[in-house]
Structures are given as C-alpha cells and as structure tokens.
C-alpha cells in the first residue's frame, strides 16, 4: 500500500472516531432503487465503527440511535418574538396572555401537561399566578416561584380535553412586583416558558410513519431548538421552486416559521439523532409511490419526496393537519361615515395594571391618502375607576402619535358615566392599509415602594360605542415598502446569486412562509409582479434607481460597520434661551451654523419635510435593510442581510408585524434587534391618481401634491402672487395719475 493511501485511511479512521460527549452519524436514508444503503456509527468509545444494514431500527451502543425514553411534544408559540433564543418564550408584564399550539399524533389517555418555567426574582409569588387552559378548558394554576433555574410543574389534563392534531394552550399571567408599584415595575416582571420542557410526553412508538406522526416529530425537533433538515442531491436543488410549498407546510406550525437546513444525502450529524427530516430525490428520478414516510436507520421519520412534485407533498401534509384557524382579518373602516369600535372587533376594552397599552387595529383602503390639513375625529365613550393615584394618565394615540392626554385622577369624574368626548386629530396621522388606535395608561404606585395593592376592578374601560370618523379621500397612492408586502406571495420571493453563496438557503422558505397566506381582496394591479429579493451588502453596489442615487457605498457601510454614537452633556440652562433669534448675534457657533440651517430650511420648503437619504443615514447602523431602489419600479424590494448576523430576529420581526401596524415602510427601512424597524421616506416619490380629476376631489388632490412637494407649488404661487401685486400697484398708480 502506498504511503499516501495509508495516510488517507488513517485520517478517515480518525475522523470517524467518536468525539467526547457526542455521537456522530453518517446517515443515508433508504432511497428507492439505491442498494446497500447503510448507516455508519461507532459501536463503543475507542472501538472502530461498524457498518450496519439500513433495516436495523437501532444502532447498538450508540446514543444517537432510537431511544426508548419518552419524547416531549412541545408547546409552540402562536406569536413570534424578536429573539435568537429558540427554546424559550418570555411573557412580560403585569397582566398578559400567551397562546401556544400543541400537535399530538393521537389522543393520549391520562395525559399530563408539563410546564417548565423560570421567573424574574422581582415577581412576588404569593400574589402572582399563571392560569392554564387547554382548548378553552381551565385545567389549573401555576405559581411563578422558579427564580434560580427553570423547573417543571405538571398539570393533569382531564380526559376528552386533548384532541388529535392541533391543540391550543392558553396562559393567563398575573405578575406582581415584590418591591415596587408603578409603570416601571411592569417591565421588570416576567416568566420564561422553556419550550423544550413544556408539553406532553409520548413514547417513540406513538410517532407513526404517517403525516401526523411526521408533523409531531417535526414540532418536537423545533422545540429542541433544532432546524428541520431537508436532504437533497446537491446545489442543483431548485429551492425557488420548492420554497412556496415548504412555506405553506411551515405555515401550519403557526408563529415563527420553522428553521430549515439544507444538506446532502451523505451527512455527518453530531449530537442526538434526528426525530424527523425530509429527503428529496434528485431531478430526473421519480417514483409513483412518493411521497411516502419511512423509518430511518437512526429512528427518524423520513419523508421521501420527488423533486418537482412538491404540490403532492404539500397536499399530503396539509390534508393531515390543516393550518390553524385563519387569523381574523383586520377590520376595514370605510371612510366618510362614523364606525364604532364594536364594528371594528372591539366591543369593550379594559385596562388592568400600572402600565397598560391596549390597541385596536383597522384597515383603510389601500388607495386612501390624505396628506394635508384634513381632520379625522374620535368620539370617545370611556370610564375610569375611583381612588387612582395623583398623576394617573390615559394617552389616546393614533399610529403612535398622542392625540389627547386624559387625567385619571379627577375624583369628580371617577366611577361614573361620562359624556362622549370629541377628539379631533389630523387625518394625515393615518395611512393606507393597517392603522392602530391605542390607549396607553400610566398609573403611579400608591405607595411606589411597596407591592401593588390588589384591585379587582379595571383601571379604565373604553366602550364599544366609541366611534371613529375618517374623512374620504380621492383614490391616490404613493410607492411604499408596506404596499409591496401586502401583495407579495411565496412565488415572488427569491435570492441573489451572491446571497445563495453566503446566506443559508433556509431563509428563503422562512420568508415565504410569512406571506404564504393573506387577504387578496384588496390587492392592486401590481400584485402579480411584487418581488422580494434577499441579498447581501455587495448587491447594493450594482443597484440603480432614484432612491439609491449615489448612496450605494453609504448604504453598504451602514450594514458593514458599527457606529457608536457619543452624546455630549447639555447644560439645561443653555436650553432655556436657545430658541431666541437674537442668540445668533452673540453665539459664534450658532452664527456659523446659520447658513447651513437656512439652506436646510429652503430645501425643506422645496422638497417637503423629509430629509435626504444621505443625511438620514448619518450615524445609522443596521443588521438588515429593506430598500425599494426605484420608486418608478415600486414592485421590487430587496432585503439585504449582513452575512455574519443571525437572520432569525429579522424573520421574526417580519412575521410579527405582517398585517399589523408598525412594520417597515417608506423606501428604506433599517432593522436592529434593539430598535426594530426605522424607516425613511423619499420626498420625490411620485403620487398617482386612480380616478378622474373632478371639482369634488380637486381640493384634496392638490392638497396632497402641495404637501409632499410644497416648493414646486408654493414658490410658483408666491411668484404669481408677487407678480399680481406688482400689476395691481401699477394699475393703482396709473389710475391715480389720471385723476390728478
């Protein structure tokens, strides 16, 4: 044997030897027409590995083979959180509700629901509790007293409560701070639910080689914080074709779309054996019996599928477990007539705790647009409790803008029916699509340095008779990222060549799962052309359009660098008179800034209130960026992700805000895990009128144009007024001379 061959064999044997603390498998699924498929695994530490035929269900002496230990079928949150933590879910606040999905392959008898949790040390356990319900049936109460580490509590589930397939577990949480009482204390109390240790345990043989057994095993794999593996023949796997089907299957799990890893058939796996995976036959090879389920050599339930026939696979899984109950569509508010909160899906709003933020979402027509000084109106019917501490406030907000501040400490108005309160507010605080009316209450502690006194009645109540009136508008629109996201479908999501070589391909079906379903009744004519392309910073260099302009390198720097903003201390007394105009004449620093400020003022008059992109990007840093490069091609949007950043918070942020107020909008939107999405709007975005110009709509149409680009209309009007004044003065002087 040659020296080179000897070195190769020794290297191969060393590579196959088990590492300390883990077992390694080279797994090969039992593919049709592939003879001698085998599973290679070590038998004992320090002993050369043996080859066992694929028909064996277990691997002797290996921790990676099938186990006889119970498997936890975990809870899965129905609402995603922006976090890189895959295995825990945080419930924060004084009065909160959280919902979880639980997928079961069959109805277990005498089932026990395990709840693994850890709470903040600030929680007072004697006055705090977590109520647990399953499919609407209350099954018990937990005390949040696990402070130093996560511990498991168990609740017996009555027979007949659980059902095959999807179950809904609801947690009603009440936290009381042990030391303080007030709005700030509400942010210090929380309970983390450890997903991998919460759920119902079943034996491995209860997970059958059928669709429901496979989906239950996938849910268990996700609960362990591991991705679902899809094995393919290599790079030629058509991810763009498969993503829509993968997305619709992933959508049935609710919440955050599942993490997906793509691997080749021959794959070395460290750690515990997989519970489920998907294997796709290469292109050109089909089997009429596929898709089907088989048991892998490591005990995993393997879904075998044909490349190119993804619809058959999707139908098989969706038939066994249809996606969860369709989320209620955001109610639509018709402009021009008052509409009650009850008609918008909020028959009554009650606020409990010391910091309260209750919101009502509603949708305006996608071509509704008012940018000028028109007024909308809220007719508020509300009530608040008596004996509230001095300084208690209720803030009424529209899309995050406070439109009225109401005191809750007035004894004469407390605990009695109040007259309807008329609250006018600017209509330009609203936008086409989803909007949000919110009620935010701040109630000080009484006293603030002791645990809150229990209060049975709510702090405030907003009745469903409250009405919201939004004036009508001409059918107009402007390019915006959120308009594209309302139209996007899985088929319109792709990746650039540079991104495919840098990012995980799993991000593509994850994004597609977010937009797998949606209301198509209010889509516009560009819906079939809406595209979202995932890219990396290098893709910015080749972008063109009026938004990008010459800012390609600056946009790239935002994603590739971290900027630490240094704030200088400001003397409070200096701010008392800083707005006085005469300060300019004896403050040299302000005098030097005067020309630049005047220039900015004139630019704002000409271009509108929005700053330039270059100015807005100063001091910015982001982990991801959404950009609409060209407002003349508004259907194209790019998601640029920094290569060395975990994309899960980005995906979670998009999933959390899909169809909700507060998501990315404008032409450029930057994402950071701390601040979420911050958006910039171009002052040169074109307005489009979707109806004939008439005398009835002319005023609103002109108002929209003048508001977005005031200089182009105000300056000509001022020039016309000046010219008219000169002519009038000339006529007056001539007529006066004639009389003389």
XYZ file of C-alpha atoms in Angstrom:
740
model
C 0.000 0.000 0.000
C 1.343 3.406 -0.911
C 2.225 5.969 1.748
C -0.497 8.331 0.502
C -3.211 5.651 0.742
C -2.102 4.753 4.287
C -2.296 8.373 5.393
C -5.743 8.698 3.836
C -7.101 5.598 5.644
C -5.652 6.685 8.997
C -7.201 10.135 8.541
C -10.560 8.610 7.670
C -10.482 6.319 10.748
C -9.556 9.269 12.988
C -12.420 11.338 11.562
C -14.949 8.552 12.211
C -13.852 8.032 15.817
C -16.440 9.424 18.299
C -15.793 12.805 19.880
C -16.172 13.247 23.616
C -19.774 13.874 24.721
C -21.412 13.319 21.295
C -22.035 10.596 18.802
C -21.578 11.093 15.097
C -23.689 9.557 12.386
C -23.155 9.416 8.664
C -26.802 8.974 7.742
C -28.147 7.632 4.466
C -31.895 7.382 4.057
C -33.401 4.353 2.366
C -33.875 5.827 -1.092
C -35.789 3.889 -3.748
C -33.528 1.964 -6.141
C -30.417 2.768 -4.095
C -28.929 -0.583 -2.996
C -26.756 -1.203 0.038
C -27.840 1.905 1.879
C -26.144 1.863 5.243
C -25.828 3.731 8.466
C -22.315 4.126 9.819
C -21.925 4.665 13.551
C -19.417 3.837 16.275
C -20.216 0.862 18.494
C -18.323 1.836 21.620
C -15.862 4.571 22.547
C -12.417 3.623 21.338
C -13.675 0.853 19.026
C -13.602 1.131 15.239
C -17.019 1.882 13.723
C -19.104 -0.878 12.212
C -21.416 -0.840 9.211
C -24.980 -1.969 9.881
C -27.662 -2.553 7.294
C -30.352 0.107 6.984
C -33.088 -2.306 8.034
C -31.928 -2.171 11.655
C -34.099 0.156 13.739
C -31.366 0.943 16.243
C -27.600 1.304 16.495
C -26.169 -0.785 19.302
C -24.090 1.092 21.798
C -24.832 4.491 20.249
C -26.501 7.438 21.950
C -27.549 8.696 18.535
C -29.861 5.828 17.674
C -33.551 5.418 18.504
C -34.339 5.801 22.177
C -36.938 4.229 24.413
C -37.130 7.367 26.520
C -40.291 9.489 26.263
C -40.272 12.292 23.721
C -41.604 15.714 24.658
C -44.085 17.089 22.150
C -43.552 20.753 22.958
C -45.597 23.924 23.053
C -45.078 26.228 20.105
C -45.874 29.963 20.440
C -48.516 31.214 18.044
C -46.970 34.705 18.167
C -43.263 35.096 17.321
C -40.773 37.059 19.403
C -37.775 39.010 18.135
C -35.040 36.907 19.723
C -32.280 34.498 18.797
C -33.417 32.155 21.585
C -35.194 29.188 20.010
C -36.112 27.258 23.161
C -37.789 29.784 25.472
C -40.631 32.287 25.257
C -40.848 35.347 27.536
C -44.143 36.620 28.959
C -43.501 40.127 30.318
C -45.859 42.481 32.120
C -48.405 42.555 34.914
C -51.440 41.163 33.064
C -50.610 39.212 29.910
C -51.984 36.347 27.823
C -49.934 33.935 25.709
C -51.128 31.175 23.367
C -49.265 28.045 22.279
C -50.004 25.297 19.765
C -49.542 21.637 20.751
C -49.524 18.993 17.987
C -50.353 15.417 19.030
C -50.344 12.286 16.811
C -53.157 10.737 18.856
C -55.199 11.403 21.977
C -53.182 10.197 24.985
C -55.032 8.743 27.947
C -54.365 10.246 31.368
C -52.136 12.925 29.862
C -50.088 15.331 31.933
C -49.153 18.792 30.714
C -45.594 19.726 31.708
C -44.755 23.416 32.149
C -41.064 24.296 32.543
C -40.618 27.925 33.548
C -38.353 30.456 35.207
C -39.455 33.830 36.550
C -37.816 37.115 37.407
C -36.672 37.421 41.011
C -38.802 40.598 41.148
C -42.015 38.548 40.970
C -43.913 38.208 44.263
C -45.102 34.563 44.113
C -47.673 34.853 46.908
C -49.754 37.277 44.804
C -48.816 36.120 41.293
C -50.274 33.260 39.291
C -50.413 31.629 35.857
C -53.763 30.175 34.808
C -53.552 27.329 32.266
C -56.310 26.360 29.818
C -56.301 23.697 27.094
C -58.708 24.073 24.181
C -60.754 26.507 26.260
C -60.931 24.264 29.352
C -59.263 25.554 32.523
C -57.007 22.848 33.979
C -55.131 24.558 36.822
C -52.956 27.342 38.178
C -49.175 27.601 38.492
C -47.211 29.710 40.962
C -44.276 31.568 39.314
C -41.690 30.804 42.009
C -38.828 29.285 39.978
C -36.238 32.035 40.268
C -32.752 30.491 40.192
C -33.375 27.996 37.367
C -36.124 26.579 35.180
C -38.218 23.915 36.902
C -41.121 21.815 35.714
C -44.670 21.834 37.066
C -47.197 19.258 35.905
C -50.949 19.575 35.495
C -53.316 16.676 34.896
C -55.385 17.115 31.737
C -58.935 15.740 32.048
C -59.960 13.071 29.547
C -61.621 14.449 26.448
C -59.849 17.814 26.540
C -56.925 16.974 24.253
C -57.556 16.032 20.642
C -55.618 14.549 17.756
C -53.758 17.169 15.749
C -53.549 20.800 16.865
C -54.403 21.855 20.419
C -54.413 25.361 21.907
C -52.799 26.005 25.296
C -53.527 29.431 26.825
C -51.631 31.022 29.718
C -53.242 33.891 31.665
C -50.387 35.510 33.576
C -50.661 37.902 36.520
C -47.366 39.265 37.857
C -46.974 41.403 40.990
C -43.657 43.130 41.705
C -42.384 42.270 45.181
C -40.801 45.688 45.892
C -42.218 48.408 43.640
C -45.545 49.501 42.219
C -45.884 51.648 39.126
C -45.392 51.713 35.336
C -41.641 50.980 35.533
C -42.227 47.908 37.682
C -44.321 46.333 34.906
C -41.199 45.906 32.750
C -39.256 44.091 35.481
C -41.617 41.138 35.982
C -41.556 38.248 33.531
C -41.765 34.475 33.184
C -39.821 32.447 30.612
C -41.502 29.290 29.305
C -38.883 26.668 28.394
C -40.435 25.222 25.251
C -38.278 22.097 25.074
C -39.522 21.049 28.531
C -43.154 22.103 28.186
C -45.807 19.972 26.557
C -46.980 16.353 26.600
C -44.646 13.356 26.673
C -45.240 10.354 24.389
C -43.288 7.198 23.714
C -41.349 6.986 20.418
C -43.578 4.203 19.074
C -46.557 6.576 19.253
C -44.996 8.622 16.433
C -46.017 6.578 13.430
C -44.713 6.769 9.868
C -47.680 8.825 8.728
C -48.278 12.544 8.112
C -49.424 13.364 11.643
C -46.603 11.391 13.224
C -44.122 13.197 10.978
C -45.514 16.643 11.823
C -45.492 15.837 15.542
C -41.859 14.764 15.264
C -41.022 17.968 13.373
C -42.642 20.018 16.152
C -40.574 18.125 18.718
C -37.413 18.803 16.713
C -38.208 22.511 16.588
C -38.932 22.533 20.319
C -35.397 21.305 20.928
C -34.084 24.381 19.129
C -33.014 22.434 16.061
C -33.810 23.120 12.427
C -35.753 20.825 10.123
C -33.332 19.133 7.702
C -34.123 18.762 4.008
C -31.671 16.472 2.228
C -31.057 16.957 -1.443
C -28.660 15.760 -4.105
C -26.641 18.970 -4.025
C -26.569 22.504 -5.364
C -28.900 21.768 -8.246
C -31.841 21.565 -5.827
C -34.406 24.090 -7.163
C -35.005 25.989 -3.929
C -37.017 28.681 -5.726
C -39.499 26.055 -6.964
C -39.771 24.234 -3.644
C -39.967 27.281 -1.371
C -43.692 28.035 -1.913
C -44.738 24.516 -0.911
C -42.314 24.399 2.011
C -43.729 27.757 3.058
C -47.317 26.576 3.104
C -46.388 23.499 5.106
C -44.349 25.624 7.503
C -47.302 27.950 7.925
C -49.333 25.235 9.684
C -46.998 25.415 12.684
C -48.091 28.987 13.465
C -45.838 31.626 14.973
C -42.260 31.877 13.772
C -41.651 29.963 10.530
C -39.526 26.847 11.197
C -35.757 26.972 10.745
C -34.703 24.862 7.767
C -31.294 23.439 6.929
C -30.406 22.013 3.532
C -27.910 19.149 3.452
C -26.726 16.470 1.050
C -27.687 12.813 1.312
C -24.440 11.731 2.976
C -24.312 13.902 6.075
C -22.358 13.627 9.317
C -24.511 14.563 12.311
C -23.189 15.325 15.780
C -25.358 15.018 18.859
C -28.725 13.317 19.401
C -30.375 11.563 16.491
C -32.945 13.473 14.497
C -36.633 12.826 15.059
C -37.736 13.822 11.545
C -36.302 15.017 8.238
C -37.136 15.312 4.551
C -35.238 13.637 1.706
C -35.846 14.812 -1.871
C -34.960 12.552 -4.781
C -32.767 14.180 -7.434
C -34.205 15.680 -10.585
C -34.933 13.165 -13.333
C -35.735 10.367 -10.873
C -39.347 9.908 -9.926
C -41.280 7.260 -8.087
C -45.064 6.986 -8.480
C -45.393 5.837 -4.845
C -43.911 9.059 -3.480
C -44.356 10.991 -1.315
C -44.247 8.439 1.485
C -42.860 8.025 5.004
C -40.159 5.612 6.129
C -38.204 4.998 9.278
C -34.540 5.978 9.037
C -31.711 3.920 10.452
C -31.386 6.382 13.325
C -35.093 6.126 14.117
C -36.088 9.389 12.411
C -39.338 9.596 10.476
C -38.214 10.375 6.919
C -40.471 11.985 4.350
C -39.356 10.902 0.871
C -40.452 13.271 -1.895
C -39.958 13.689 -5.610
C -38.150 16.789 -6.845
C -40.522 18.885 -8.911
C -43.687 17.353 -7.412
C -43.820 19.491 -4.302
C -47.544 20.136 -4.577
C -48.215 16.422 -3.897
C -46.110 16.586 -0.747
C -47.836 19.744 0.429
C -51.286 18.247 -0.141
C -50.336 15.140 1.850
C -49.259 17.134 4.914
C -51.939 19.804 4.730
C -54.577 17.104 4.461
C -53.439 15.574 7.746
C -53.117 18.853 9.632
C -54.651 21.899 8.003
C -53.145 25.182 9.069
C -54.515 26.730 12.227
C -57.720 28.691 12.327
C -57.339 31.604 9.964
C -56.299 34.663 11.871
C -59.099 37.198 11.928
C -58.560 39.732 9.189
C -58.059 43.300 10.315
C -61.484 45.002 10.167
C -61.918 47.514 7.384
C -63.035 51.051 8.175
C -64.974 52.750 5.424
C -64.079 56.461 5.221
C -66.850 59.011 5.175
C -69.097 57.641 7.933
C -68.612 57.067 11.698
C -67.815 53.499 12.662
C -67.916 52.102 16.207
C -65.148 50.133 17.897
C -67.594 47.255 18.263
C -67.866 47.142 14.475
C -64.053 47.106 14.386
C -63.913 43.992 16.578
C -63.508 45.668 19.989
C -66.835 45.544 21.885
C -65.076 46.636 25.094
C -61.523 47.469 26.120
C -60.450 47.053 29.755
C -57.104 48.093 31.170
C -55.579 46.427 34.223
C -52.217 47.021 35.863
C -49.996 50.056 36.235
C -48.742 50.226 32.654
C -51.419 49.414 30.082
C -51.305 49.546 26.297
C -54.436 48.330 24.539
C -54.756 48.709 20.779
C -57.445 48.417 18.116
C -56.266 47.811 14.560
C -58.274 48.745 11.490
C -57.618 48.886 7.776
C -58.196 51.814 5.444
C -58.466 51.288 1.662
C -55.050 50.922 0.068
C -55.729 53.918 -2.195
C -56.900 56.212 0.624
C -54.492 59.122 1.020
C -54.806 62.480 2.810
C -51.614 64.445 3.448
C -52.907 67.991 4.001
C -54.756 69.535 6.950
C -57.975 67.498 6.899
C -59.292 66.361 10.287
C -60.492 62.981 11.496
C -62.468 62.538 14.709
C -62.757 60.127 17.632
C -65.968 60.170 19.703
C -64.770 58.545 22.928
C -67.020 56.815 25.467
C -64.890 55.841 28.453
C -64.915 55.262 32.212
C -62.177 55.145 34.844
C -62.021 53.834 38.386
C -62.059 55.900 41.557
C -59.206 56.477 44.025
C -56.497 56.339 41.394
C -53.166 57.921 42.446
C -52.417 61.503 41.566
C -50.693 61.748 38.204
C -52.576 58.852 36.576
C -52.918 59.450 32.845
C -54.578 57.937 29.800
C -52.925 58.698 26.457
C -55.056 58.299 23.340
C -52.776 57.572 20.381
C -53.257 57.165 16.645
C -50.384 55.328 14.955
C -48.129 56.172 17.894
C -48.967 59.894 17.898
C -50.674 61.180 21.051
C -53.873 63.000 20.077
C -55.273 63.535 23.595
C -53.998 63.238 27.152
C -56.709 62.469 29.731
C -56.256 62.688 33.523
C -57.495 59.714 35.526
C -57.097 61.264 38.975
C -60.084 63.600 38.935
C -62.394 62.455 41.727
C -65.429 64.307 40.338
C -65.325 62.309 37.084
C -64.282 58.928 38.500
C -66.506 55.851 38.565
C -69.438 57.380 36.711
C -70.793 57.619 33.189
C -69.059 60.404 31.275
C -70.329 62.391 28.332
C -68.968 61.419 24.944
C -65.643 63.180 24.426
C -64.979 64.623 20.971
C -61.297 64.267 19.974
C -60.375 65.738 16.563
C -56.959 64.849 15.167
C -55.044 65.331 11.892
C -56.110 62.841 9.239
C -52.523 62.719 7.944
C -51.549 60.683 11.013
C -53.405 57.831 9.303
C -52.122 55.896 6.317
C -53.492 53.480 3.725
C -53.564 49.905 4.955
C -53.386 48.938 8.627
C -53.640 51.633 11.304
C -53.747 51.483 15.085
C -55.798 53.317 17.715
C -54.258 52.698 21.137
C -54.985 53.574 24.759
C -51.905 53.803 26.959
C -52.336 54.292 30.721
C -49.653 55.230 33.248
C -50.667 54.750 36.894
C -48.147 55.619 39.651
C -47.718 53.383 42.677
C -49.529 54.130 45.886
C -47.056 53.944 47.524
C -44.450 53.352 44.771
C -42.000 51.466 47.034
C -44.335 48.635 48.051
C -46.086 45.832 46.208
C -49.263 46.999 44.469
C -52.491 46.755 46.428
C -54.819 44.252 44.690
C -57.525 45.954 42.626
C -60.484 43.921 41.420
C -61.938 46.481 39.003
C -60.127 47.685 35.870
C -58.243 50.971 35.777
C -60.208 52.208 32.759
C -62.753 50.974 30.253
C -63.425 52.082 26.682
C -66.883 51.157 25.449
C -67.615 49.668 22.050
C -69.922 52.607 21.316
C -66.828 54.770 20.785
C -66.850 55.949 17.166
C -64.101 56.775 14.715
C -64.748 59.009 11.736
C -62.226 59.258 8.898
C -62.875 61.657 6.011
C -62.960 60.230 2.483
C -60.152 60.867 0.047
C -59.547 60.657 -3.689
C -58.087 57.352 -4.849
C -54.379 58.123 -4.741
C -51.246 56.198 -3.839
C -47.502 56.529 -3.350
C -44.785 53.864 -3.591
C -44.102 52.209 -0.251
C -42.495 49.032 1.047
C -45.578 48.040 3.016
C -47.683 48.100 -0.166
C -45.352 45.505 -1.691
C -45.594 43.332 1.429
C -49.381 43.386 1.195
C -49.078 41.965 -2.333
C -46.116 39.624 -2.024
C -46.631 35.873 -2.321
C -44.151 32.980 -1.914
C -43.665 32.732 -5.664
C -42.310 36.286 -5.736
C -39.517 35.724 -3.164
C -36.014 34.854 -4.353
C -32.302 35.206 -3.595
C -29.468 36.853 -5.445
C -26.518 34.767 -6.630
C -24.265 36.419 -4.055
C -26.731 35.645 -1.252
C -27.009 31.973 -2.232
C -23.267 31.607 -1.757
C -23.260 33.452 1.581
C -26.548 33.044 3.451
C -28.353 29.891 4.477
C -30.905 28.816 1.880
C -33.310 28.200 4.754
C -34.136 31.907 4.977
C -35.981 31.700 1.647
C -38.748 29.251 2.706
C -38.920 31.019 6.089
C -39.745 34.317 4.406
C -42.093 32.579 2.000
C -43.980 31.053 4.957
C -44.750 34.540 6.301
C -46.513 35.504 3.081
C -47.994 32.095 2.254
C -51.481 33.275 3.156
C -53.178 36.615 3.182
C -56.169 38.621 2.124
C -56.205 39.057 -1.630
C -59.382 41.123 -1.747
C -57.610 44.494 -1.567
C -54.607 43.847 -3.765
C -53.720 46.246 -6.551
C -52.797 45.743 -10.180
C -49.097 45.215 -9.381
C -49.832 42.257 -7.086
C -48.719 39.634 -9.583
C -45.409 41.426 -10.102
C -44.420 42.125 -6.483
C -40.948 40.747 -5.792
C -38.788 40.468 -2.682
C -35.156 39.551 -3.296
C -32.835 38.506 -0.472
C -29.339 39.866 -0.926
C -26.095 40.745 0.802
C -24.289 44.125 1.055
C -22.318 43.510 -2.132
C -25.598 43.582 -4.082
C -26.021 47.249 -3.171
C -23.125 48.287 -5.404
C -24.995 47.319 -8.575
C -28.369 48.844 -7.651
C -29.755 51.764 -9.630
C -32.753 53.987 -9.134
C -33.826 57.354 -7.815
C -33.794 56.121 -4.180
C -30.323 54.629 -4.271
C -28.880 57.516 -6.298
C -25.213 57.844 -5.394
C -25.638 56.404 -1.896
C -24.642 52.817 -2.770
C -21.412 52.851 -0.753
C -23.028 54.662 2.185
C -25.852 52.132 2.320
C -23.308 49.341 2.330
C -21.360 50.946 5.174
C -24.496 51.028 7.311
C -24.630 47.231 7.155
C -20.899 46.571 7.472
C -19.931 48.890 10.310
C -20.981 49.548 13.848
C -21.426 53.191 14.757
C -21.253 54.194 18.409
C -22.998 57.483 18.881
C -21.435 59.751 21.511
C -23.807 62.131 23.208
C -22.445 65.258 24.800
C -23.835 66.578 28.065
C -26.058 69.609 27.604
C -26.430 72.315 30.225
C -30.180 72.593 30.970
C -29.884 76.362 31.435
C -28.395 76.703 27.950
C -31.599 75.226 26.529
C -33.832 77.847 28.147
C -32.997 80.567 25.621
C -31.610 78.515 22.762
C -34.627 79.220 20.602
C -34.417 83.005 20.857
C -33.488 84.537 17.487
C -31.222 87.177 18.991
C -28.892 84.472 20.370
C -27.401 84.125 16.888
C -25.687 87.519 17.108
C -23.524 86.741 20.162
C -23.196 82.954 19.838
C -20.421 82.382 17.289
C -21.085 78.659 16.990
C -24.718 79.239 16.124
C -23.757 82.050 13.767
C -21.525 79.658 11.822
C -24.406 77.153 11.597
C -26.887 79.776 10.347
C -26.108 79.443 6.600
C -26.462 75.671 6.742
C -29.728 75.958 8.650
C -31.107 78.450 6.157
C -30.136 76.127 3.333
C -31.903 73.204 5.054
C -34.966 75.410 5.543
C -35.151 76.332 1.857
C -34.541 72.704 0.831
C -37.360 71.594 3.136
C -39.683 74.132 1.533
C -38.811 72.811 -1.912
C -38.630 69.074 -1.216
C -41.016 68.674 1.712
C -40.417 67.657 5.333
C -38.406 64.509 4.577
C -34.623 64.733 4.893
C -32.278 63.451 2.215
C -31.216 59.820 2.404
C -27.581 60.804 2.911
C -28.494 62.966 5.907
C -30.783 60.294 7.376
C -28.110 57.589 7.139
C -25.609 59.564 9.225
C -24.852 57.690 12.435
C -27.010 54.709 11.432
C -26.033 51.053 11.791
C -28.196 48.056 10.987
C -28.247 44.271 10.865
C -30.588 44.187 7.876
C -32.099 46.632 5.404
C -35.226 46.734 3.280
C -34.872 49.000 0.275
C -37.057 49.997 -2.652
C -34.318 51.093 -5.090
C -36.536 52.827 -7.644
C -39.904 54.454 -6.963
C -40.658 54.122 -10.689
C -40.459 50.340 -10.252
C -42.225 50.099 -6.853
C -42.944 46.380 -7.084
C -39.252 45.489 -6.488
C -37.966 45.390 -2.896
C -34.677 43.997 -1.589
C -33.935 42.556 1.844
C -30.210 42.998 2.454
C -28.855 40.915 5.355
C -25.426 41.278 6.893
C -23.704 37.883 6.313
C -22.394 37.390 9.849
C -25.721 38.202 11.553
C -28.255 35.628 12.733
C -31.233 36.202 10.406
C -33.810 34.768 12.834
C -34.610 38.107 14.545
C -35.107 39.664 11.105
C -37.511 36.913 10.058
C -39.292 37.101 13.427
C -39.701 40.878 13.108
C -41.264 40.496 9.664
C -43.521 37.664 10.843
C -44.599 39.569 13.971
C -45.586 42.702 12.076
C -47.027 41.109 8.939
C -50.508 42.522 8.508
C -50.040 44.730 11.584
C -49.224 48.372 12.168
C -45.589 49.256 12.841
C -43.816 47.237 10.195
C -41.246 48.537 7.708
C -42.452 51.233 5.331
C -41.173 54.061 3.158
C -38.334 53.444 0.706
C -35.544 52.405 3.108
C -36.079 50.634 6.431
C -33.251 49.600 8.763
C -33.502 46.805 11.310
C -31.665 46.289 14.576
C -32.592 43.851 17.332
C -32.749 46.677 19.874
C -34.685 49.328 17.951
C -36.693 47.247 15.475
C -37.526 48.935 12.162
C -36.814 52.616 11.439
C -37.943 53.923 8.070
C -37.133 56.735 5.654
C -39.498 58.180 3.032
C -38.296 59.755 -0.166
C -39.502 63.305 -0.802
C -39.500 62.629 -4.551
C -41.828 59.610 -4.518
C -44.440 60.040 -7.228
C -48.132 60.483 -6.478
C -50.588 58.548 -8.590
C -54.265 59.425 -9.070
C -56.505 56.386 -9.671
C -59.697 58.293 -10.565
C -60.629 61.206 -12.845
C -59.901 64.698 -11.562
C -63.166 66.493 -10.757
C -64.305 69.595 -8.922
C -65.306 67.381 -5.987
C -61.837 65.881 -5.447
C -59.650 68.691 -6.802
C -59.018 70.310 -3.421
C -57.836 67.052 -1.792
C -55.732 66.119 -4.825
C -53.988 69.493 -4.901
C -53.524 69.344 -1.118
C -51.713 66.018 -1.407
C -49.397 67.298 -4.133
C -48.629 70.530 -2.309
C -47.934 68.723 0.975
C -45.461 66.189 -0.383
C -43.569 68.665 -2.615
C -44.517 72.126 -1.357
C -41.747 74.060 -3.110
C -42.851 73.079 -6.571
C -46.268 74.610 -5.925
C -45.839 77.152 -3.141
C -42.985 79.086 -4.788
C -44.781 79.432 -8.127
C -47.895 80.550 -6.272
C -45.857 83.081 -4.288
C -44.281 84.297 -7.521
C -47.716 84.604 -9.075
C -48.965 86.495 -6.019
C -45.954 88.842 -6.148
C -46.421 89.425 -9.879
C -50.130 90.099 -9.325
C -49.324 92.544 -6.543
C -46.904 94.475 -8.800
C -49.521 94.678 -11.531
C -52.160 95.797 -9.042
C -49.866 98.514 -7.680
C -49.085 99.668 -11.224
C -52.763 99.871 -12.111
C -53.442 101.783 -8.912
C -50.652 104.321 -9.612
C -51.742 104.839 -13.217
C -55.350 105.386 -12.236
C -54.282 107.858 -9.549
C -52.229 109.938 -12.039
C -55.139 110.126 -14.411
C -57.359 111.521 -11.695
C -54.761 114.154 -10.884
